[in-house]
XYZ file of N, CA and C in Angstrom:
567
model
N -1.101 -20.005 36.138
C -1.310 -20.604 34.770
C -2.716 -19.573 34.161
N -3.141 -19.732 34.407
C -4.664 -18.599 33.802
C -4.579 -17.788 33.710
N -3.847 -16.803 34.705
C -3.629 -15.606 34.513
C -3.002 -15.011 33.437
N -2.053 -15.526 33.510
C -0.683 -15.953 33.046
C -0.749 -15.930 31.305
N -2.200 -17.100 31.165
C -2.070 -16.882 29.654
C -3.504 -16.826 28.667
N -4.039 -15.303 30.274
C -4.781 -15.237 29.448
C -4.458 -13.174 29.125
N -3.411 -12.745 30.077
C -2.505 -12.124 29.847
C -1.595 -11.897 28.942
N -1.345 -13.199 28.393
C -0.742 -13.304 27.080
C -1.153 -12.849 25.773
N -2.867 -13.776 25.830
C -3.643 -13.644 25.201
C -3.861 -12.011 24.772
N -4.502 -11.338 25.939
C -5.128 -10.039 25.863
C -3.940 -9.296 25.335
N -2.962 -9.740 25.775
C -1.366 -8.648 25.047
C -1.144 -9.182 23.818
N -1.691 -10.298 23.574
C -1.202 -11.084 21.785
C -2.527 -9.734 21.206
N -3.566 -9.505 20.841
C -4.441 -9.772 20.263
C -4.598 -7.901 20.384
N -4.140 -7.613 21.838
C -3.735 -6.218 21.310
C -3.145 -4.934 21.034
N -1.415 -6.029 20.908
C -0.972 -5.527 19.266
C -0.433 -6.088 18.098
N -0.998 -6.550 17.750
C -1.705 -7.173 16.572
C -2.790 -6.881 15.572
N -4.038 -6.323 16.429
C -4.804 -5.639 15.880
C -4.113 -4.837 14.852
N -4.243 -4.268 13.995
C -3.911 -2.746 12.604
C -4.875 -1.328 13.528
N -4.366 -0.567 13.712
C -5.042 1.362 13.953
C -6.038 1.649 12.923
N -6.871 2.003 12.810
C -7.583 2.067 12.053
C -7.586 3.453 11.814
N -7.383 4.401 10.758
C -7.181 5.106 10.892
C -8.669 6.212 9.875
N -9.837 5.239 9.133
C -10.486 6.422 9.055
C -11.463 4.963 8.040
N -13.059 5.115 8.463
C -13.569 3.480 8.392
C -14.276 4.174 7.725
N -15.356 3.017 7.104
C -16.900 3.981 5.990
C -17.752 2.766 5.597
N -18.902 2.442 6.940
C -19.772 1.325 5.810
C -20.990 1.609 5.617
N -21.409 3.179 5.392
C -21.969 3.509 5.207
C -23.126 2.856 5.722
N -23.729 2.741 6.571
C -24.458 2.716 7.504
C -25.975 3.774 7.792
N -25.208 4.898 7.825
C -26.361 5.816 7.565
C -25.798 6.930 6.725
N -24.922 7.287 6.069
C -24.842 7.738 4.533
C -23.480 7.133 3.595
N -23.366 8.112 2.795
C -22.133 7.758 2.106
C -21.541 8.865 2.520
N -21.362 9.543 2.951
C -20.021 9.952 3.560
C -19.043 10.774 2.903
N -18.694 10.271 1.927
C -17.232 10.566 1.017
C -17.297 12.097 0.047
N -16.430 12.089 -0.390
C -17.282 12.585 -1.796
C -17.395 11.929 -3.490
N -17.977 12.588 -3.819
C -17.840 11.369 -5.553
C -17.832 12.386 -6.824
N -16.681 12.194 -7.515
C -16.176 13.134 -8.107
C -16.200 12.695 -9.715
N -17.460 13.360 -10.711
C -17.027 12.755 -11.672
C -16.098 13.184 -12.508
N -14.451 12.094 -13.192
C -13.844 12.288 -12.711
C -13.585 12.066 -14.610
N -14.900 11.342 -15.427
C -14.858 11.689 -17.083
C -15.847 11.355 -17.287
N -16.179 11.645 -18.460
C -17.370 11.267 -19.004
C -18.954 12.504 -18.687
N -19.815 12.687 -19.594
C -20.204 13.818 -19.135
C -22.271 12.739 -19.032
N -21.969 11.809 -18.820
C -23.521 11.416 -17.530
C -23.140 12.035 -16.488
N -24.715 11.942 -15.823
C -25.712 13.265 -14.722
C -25.773 12.629 -14.020
N -25.982 10.668 -14.580
C -25.495 10.120 -12.704
C -25.042 10.817 -11.995
N -25.709 10.702 -10.676
C -24.947 11.411 -8.691
C -23.568 10.068 -9.360
N -23.609 8.856 -10.009
C -22.224 8.271 -9.387
C -22.364 6.645 -8.393
N -21.876 7.648 -7.736
C -22.008 6.590 -6.553
C -23.095 7.157 -5.920
N -23.040 6.136 -4.404
C -24.516 6.478 -3.417
C -24.990 5.621 -2.662
N -24.784 6.086 -1.480
C -25.452 4.961 -0.277
C -27.077 4.214 -0.739
N -26.769 3.339 -1.318
C -28.202 2.699 -1.065
C -28.648 1.051 0.978
N -29.562 0.193 1.103
C -29.874 -0.378 1.728
C -28.924 -1.876 0.745
N -30.400 -1.716 -0.331
C -30.237 -2.685 -1.067
C -29.837 -3.663 -2.455
N -28.964 -3.702 -3.350
C -28.824 -3.482 -4.541
C -29.383 -4.433 -5.645
N -29.633 -3.983 -6.604
C -30.617 -4.484 -8.061
C -28.656 -4.668 -8.747
N -29.593 -5.280 -10.142
C -28.011 -5.553 -11.345
C -27.010 -5.306 -10.839
N -26.627 -6.686 -9.494
C -27.137 -7.567 -9.094
C -28.042 -7.432 -8.556
N -28.625 -8.527 -7.395
C -29.347 -8.257 -6.384
C -28.648 -8.771 -5.025
N -28.659 -7.585 -4.212
C -27.385 -8.262 -2.938
C -28.574 -7.065 -2.129
N -27.383 -7.566 -0.765
C -27.926 -6.909 0.566
C -26.552 -5.911 0.313
N -25.929 -5.255 2.061
C -24.930 -5.135 2.095
C -23.287 -6.673 2.910
N -22.847 -6.270 2.921
C -21.270 -7.187 3.954
C -21.879 -7.142 4.839
N -22.501 -5.759 5.828
C -22.851 -5.933 6.663
C -23.392 -4.709 7.250
N -24.603 -4.981 8.054
C -24.697 -3.204 8.984
C -26.081 -3.957 7.752
N -26.635 -2.527 7.786
C -26.933 -1.085 6.749
C -27.641 -0.088 5.733
N -26.283 -0.849 5.507
C -26.286 -0.058 3.278
C -24.367 -0.509 3.348
N -24.378 -0.092 1.262
C -23.830 -0.365 1.350
C -23.318 0.664 0.259
N -22.670 1.655 -1.008
C -22.333 2.411 -2.038
C -22.078 0.852 -3.255
N -22.922 1.349 -4.038
C -23.676 1.745 -4.561
C -22.730 2.813 -5.757
N -21.485 1.988 -7.239
C -21.643 2.365 -8.174
C -22.739 1.766 -9.427
N -23.359 3.127 -10.092
C -24.591 2.712 -11.235
C -23.995 2.603 -12.638
N -23.083 1.378 -12.914
C -23.381 1.273 -13.630
C -23.883 0.697 -15.147
N -24.779 -0.097 -14.418
C -25.890 -0.549 -14.931
C -26.928 0.967 -15.895
N -26.436 2.098 -15.122
C -27.709 3.415 -15.661
C -26.027 4.298 -16.450
N -25.337 3.949 -16.005
C -24.473 4.891 -16.244
C -23.370 4.639 -17.926
N -23.544 5.757 -18.590
C -22.707 5.385 -20.354
C -20.483 4.890 -19.747
N -20.890 3.925 -21.327
C -19.460 3.433 -21.172
C -19.072 4.236 -20.131
N -17.680 3.769 -20.253
C -16.417 4.795 -19.542
C -16.732 6.430 -19.042
N -17.965 6.770 -18.743
C -18.287 8.025 -18.115
C -17.296 7.290 -15.808
N -15.792 7.953 -15.548
C -16.415 7.168 -14.401
C -16.122 8.748 -13.296
N -16.627 7.804 -12.042
C -16.425 8.757 -10.183
C -15.547 7.974 -9.476
N -15.309 9.025 -9.008
C -14.473 8.838 -8.046
C -15.155 8.592 -6.319
N -15.069 8.014 -5.497
C -15.521 7.714 -4.337
C -13.854 8.328 -3.155
N -14.365 9.585 -2.646
C -12.575 10.057 -2.628
C -12.879 10.693 -0.951
N -11.825 9.642 -0.343
C -12.246 9.899 1.433
C -12.397 10.953 2.144
N -11.717 11.363 2.705
C -11.506 12.654 3.608
C -9.782 12.163 3.314
N -9.486 13.493 4.212
C -7.839 13.297 4.599
C -7.609 12.898 5.660
N -6.170 12.335 4.716
C -6.088 11.391 5.802
C -4.383 11.426 6.102
N -3.827 11.849 7.149
C -2.998 12.088 8.408
C -1.896 10.445 7.751
N -0.962 10.510 7.029
C 0.049 9.291 7.354
C 1.323 9.498 8.351
N 1.805 8.537 8.833
C 2.973 9.365 9.815
C 4.202 8.008 9.330
N 4.796 7.660 8.855
C 6.017 7.049 7.761
C 5.783 5.083 8.598
N 4.334 4.873 8.838
C 4.250 3.164 9.870
C 4.010 3.458 7.780
N 3.503 1.878 7.771
C 3.134 0.657 7.297
C 1.039 1.520 7.041
N 0.518 1.027 6.025
C -0.741 1.362 5.577
C -1.294 0.778 4.591
N -2.683 0.447 4.843
C -3.011 -0.070 3.907
C -4.364 -0.184 3.830
N -4.857 0.089 3.003
C -6.460 -0.491 2.604
C -7.317 -1.620 2.549
N -8.134 -1.471 3.308
C -8.908 -3.042 3.434
C -10.623 -2.732 2.439
N -10.803 -3.314 1.893
C -12.547 -3.489 1.736
C -13.096 -4.074 0.762
N -15.248 -4.373 1.016
C -15.079 -5.004 0.787
C -15.936 -5.131 -0.345
N -15.736 -6.230 -1.922
C -16.323 -5.701 -3.173
C -17.534 -7.022 -3.272
N -18.947 -6.493 -3.966
C -19.467 -7.778 -4.609
C -19.043 -8.393 -5.892
N -18.807 -9.470 -6.816
C -19.176 -10.051 -7.425
C -19.951 -10.453 -8.035
N -19.576 -10.267 -9.356
C -21.317 -10.813 -9.641
C -20.064 -11.829 -11.085
N -21.028 -12.425 -11.474
C -21.598 -12.706 -13.061
C -21.913 -12.488 -14.669
N -22.935 -11.410 -13.805
C -24.137 -10.838 -15.338
C -23.034 -10.270 -15.855
N -22.459 -10.212 -17.567
C -22.434 -8.911 -18.716
C -20.861 -10.011 -18.082
N -20.577 -10.806 -18.134
C -19.611 -11.053 -17.626
C -18.376 -10.886 -18.644
N -17.918 -10.083 -20.109
C -17.411 -10.153 -20.369
C -16.983 -8.177 -20.083
N -18.542 -7.886 -19.745
C -17.932 -5.905 -19.317
C -16.616 -5.865 -17.978
N -15.589 -4.726 -18.431
C -14.993 -5.082 -17.170
C -15.284 -3.751 -16.379
N -16.550 -3.335 -15.424
C -16.765 -2.276 -14.883
C -15.783 -2.492 -13.626
N -15.284 -1.776 -13.412
C -14.522 -2.059 -12.315
C -14.263 -0.800 -11.529
N -13.000 -1.780 -10.351
C -13.297 0.032 -9.807
C -11.540 -0.443 -8.899
N -10.751 1.268 -9.414
C -8.972 1.505 -9.102
C -8.799 1.634 -7.717
N -8.235 1.401 -7.268
C -8.205 2.355 -5.682
C -6.766 3.350 -6.006
N -6.419 4.131 -5.816
C -5.338 5.847 -5.815
C -5.050 5.642 -4.230
N -4.361 6.253 -4.734
C -3.879 7.615 -3.302
C -3.734 8.135 -4.015
N -3.884 10.035 -2.870
C -3.926 11.228 -4.023
C -3.599 11.682 -2.934
N -2.575 13.714 -3.868
C -2.215 14.469 -2.465
C -3.188 15.771 -2.939
N -4.068 15.054 -4.036
C -4.703 16.533 -3.713
C -6.260 15.691 -4.683
N -7.338 16.597 -4.740
C -9.053 15.956 -4.821
C -8.939 16.225 -6.604
N -8.110 16.496 -7.250
C -7.723 16.307 -8.075
C -6.638 15.497 -9.117
N -6.513 15.512 -9.240
C -5.605 14.564 -9.518
C -5.558 12.704 -9.631
N -5.085 12.428 -10.203
C -5.793 11.496 -10.960
C -4.675 10.427 -9.777
N -3.535 10.151 -9.636
C -2.653 9.168 -8.634
C -2.132 7.892 -8.168
N -1.742 7.429 -7.155
C -0.557 6.979 -7.722
C -1.687 5.035 -7.953
N -1.614 3.854 -8.293
C -2.736 3.052 -8.063
C -2.292 2.625 -6.856
N -2.866 1.572 -6.387
C -2.949 0.260 -5.553
C -2.582 -0.413 -6.396
N -4.336 -0.630 -6.974
C -4.862 -2.223 -7.539
C -6.688 -1.266 -8.202
N -7.092 -3.088 -8.984
C -8.237 -2.646 -9.623
C -8.547 -3.972 -8.424
N -9.731 -3.954 -9.221
C -11.011 -5.007 -8.869
C -12.049 -4.908 -10.290
N -12.470 -5.846 -10.964
C -13.409 -5.736 -11.934
C -14.311 -6.764 -11.245
N -15.363 -5.669 -11.535
C -17.218 -6.270 -10.553
C -17.055 -7.605 -11.694
N -17.171 -8.769 -12.814
C -17.445 -9.379 -13.326
C -16.598 -9.769 -12.743
N -17.105 -11.744 -12.237
C -16.026 -12.298 -11.302
C -15.327 -13.189 -12.594
N -15.435 -13.414 -13.571
C -14.252 -13.472 -15.073
C -13.356 -13.555 -15.058
N -13.350 -12.008 -14.597
C -11.657 -10.675 -15.628
C -11.550 -10.809 -13.782
N -10.634 -10.367 -13.637
C -8.901 -9.622 -12.739
C -9.800 -10.102 -12.027
N -9.585 -9.742 -10.466
C -8.892 -11.390 -9.802
C -10.011 -11.291 -10.112
N -10.279 -13.065 -11.274
C -11.504 -14.295 -10.944
C -11.277 -15.181 -9.969
N -12.988 -14.646 -9.695
C -13.027 -15.878 -8.660
C -14.260 -16.803 -8.931
N -14.745 -17.698 -8.528
C -15.208 -18.755 -8.708
C -16.989 -18.892 -8.335
N -17.682 -17.612 -7.585
C -18.743 -17.655 -6.819
C -19.052 -16.505 -7.115
N -20.499 -16.446 -6.939
C -20.687 -14.135 -6.750
C -20.759 -14.254 -4.880
N -20.659 -13.183 -4.987
C -20.566 -12.724 -3.455
C -19.489 -11.309 -3.401
N -19.557 -11.420 -2.088
C -19.020 -9.959 -1.249
C -17.325 -11.151 -0.811
N -16.372 -10.169 -1.728
C -15.088 -10.949 -1.679
C -14.471 -9.809 -0.722
N -13.189 -9.867 -0.155
C -12.179 -8.517 0.614
C -11.257 -8.609 -0.645
N -10.684 -6.889 -0.374
C -9.483 -7.131 -0.514
C -8.701 -5.589 -0.348
N -7.749 -5.856 -0.562
C -6.483 -5.005 0.836
C -5.395 -4.680 -0.826
N -4.889 -3.335 -0.655
C -3.950 -2.919 -0.947
C -3.232 -2.779 -0.262
N -1.406 -2.478 0.037
C -1.128 -1.956 1.137
C -0.329 -0.836 0.122
N 0.043 0.905 1.095
C 1.110 1.725 0.635
C 1.867 2.149 0.683
N 3.142 2.480 -0.346
C 4.777 1.899 -0.539
C 5.249 1.668 1.317
N 6.064 1.467 1.730
C 6.056 1.192 3.079
C 6.866 2.972 3.461
N 7.229 2.862 4.521
C 6.851 4.413 5.500
C 5.965 5.861 4.982
N 5.427 5.440 4.775
C 4.316 6.564 3.743
C 3.784 7.763 5.059
N 4.228 8.529 4.444
C 4.327 9.758 4.607
C 3.497 10.985 4.559
N 2.724 12.366 4.865
C 1.721 13.512 4.494
C 0.270 12.834 4.674
N -0.468 13.590 3.948
C -1.579 14.289 4.788
C -2.166 13.158 2.767
N -2.703 13.219 2.689
C -3.102 11.661 1.233
C -4.688 12.282 1.441
N -5.563 11.622 0.151
C -6.628 11.033 -0.200
C -6.596 9.051 -0.838
N -7.548 9.261 -0.718
C -7.704 7.400 -1.116
C -9.076 7.698 -1.526
N -8.968 7.324 -2.798
C -9.634 6.741 -4.124
C -10.277 6.225 -4.643
N -11.907 5.514 -4.577
C -12.628 5.012 -5.188
C -12.839 5.050 -6.930
N -11.722 5.151 -7.570
C -12.260 5.226 -9.301
C -13.061 4.408 -9.778
N -14.442 4.642 -10.368
C -15.265 3.514 -10.210
C -15.687 3.708 -11.578
N -15.573 2.372 -13.086
C -15.607 3.228 -14.579
C -16.764 2.312 -14.908
N -17.649 3.090 -15.413
C -18.334 2.097 -16.463
C -17.954 1.325 -17.290
N -18.835 -0.020 -17.506
C -18.724 -0.266 -19.343
C -19.831 -1.027 -19.059
N -20.958 0.108 -18.453
C -23.073 -0.619 -18.873
C -22.294 -2.013 -19.053
N -21.876 -2.364 -17.476
C -22.339 -3.309 -17.342
C -23.992 -3.956 -15.744
N -22.634 -4.948 -15.194
C -23.699 -4.965 -13.955
C -22.896 -3.026 -13.055
N -23.837 -3.463 -11.975
C -24.250 -2.252 -10.942
C -22.740 -2.711 -9.855
N -22.004 -1.524 -9.559
C -20.456 -2.984 -8.262
C -21.114 -1.692 -6.785
N -21.093 -2.817 -5.677
C -21.288 -3.019 -4.675
C -20.223 -2.841 -3.642
N -19.648 -1.694 -3.271
C -18.411 -2.275 -2.098
C -19.315 -0.514 -1.081
N -18.255 -2.348 0.349
C -18.760 -2.177 1.393
C -17.742 -2.425 2.732
N -17.337 -1.305 3.634
C -16.453 -1.496 4.955
C -15.039 -1.241 4.655
N -15.475 0.542 4.583
C -13.947 0.187 3.978
C -12.898 0.722 5.005
N -11.557 0.521 4.612
C -11.101 0.278 6.515
C -9.800 1.066 5.850
N -9.338 1.678 6.060
C -7.318 2.234 6.342
C -6.566 2.092 6.888
N -6.289 1.676 7.331
C -5.442 1.368 8.399
C -3.795 1.209 8.542
N -3.201 1.146 9.128
C -1.376 1.311 10.554
C -1.631 -0.461 10.210
N -0.906 -0.613 9.582
C -0.195 -2.359 9.629
C 0.136 -2.358 10.594
N 0.116 -3.179 12.013
C 1.030 -3.894 13.491
C 2.163 -3.921 12.668
N 3.497 -3.046 13.695
C 5.299 -3.978 13.542
C 5.324 -5.255 14.193
N 5.619 -6.655 13.627
C 5.245 -7.418 14.642
C 6.922 -8.035 14.217
N 7.082 -6.428 14.996
C 8.473 -7.905 15.106
C 8.251 -7.630 16.759
N 8.733 -8.756 16.336
C 8.884 -9.164 18.328
C 10.900 -9.924 18.154
């Protein structure tokens, strides 16, 4: 009986875990392309850091995280952190990531918009937006790391990019960690 339960638990775990197509935990380098999308600021935009300031924070997990330097970039400058090309084959997919939310400059709408794109130069199709300020959408009650997840359209196919478009409103910096692009398991039992 114990062997049957163990076999069932193992098969259940393997069946319902998402298949990760691309992931980035920023432990060794930034690893993705940075594109200055809007504005004239000469700042690097997205960089890899091991600790954060304005606000003070550490990576969600591991040794590094991605930082968008809103605090140092003039308002209305935007930079995209762009994934490598990902092949989608008609299944169900989602983008998951962690973002640090803080209460500094509470009305400043520094944010990250998640897009899927056919090319590196187009704007793409918006999946969702997360503001840095915890008092702006989606509102949270405490400073810290939160996980966000956006599903791509059902039956998604083709070679696409996932872009994290960060826009400065000259508030605190934005920190992102543990990005995953994954196939959602089919749960038809």
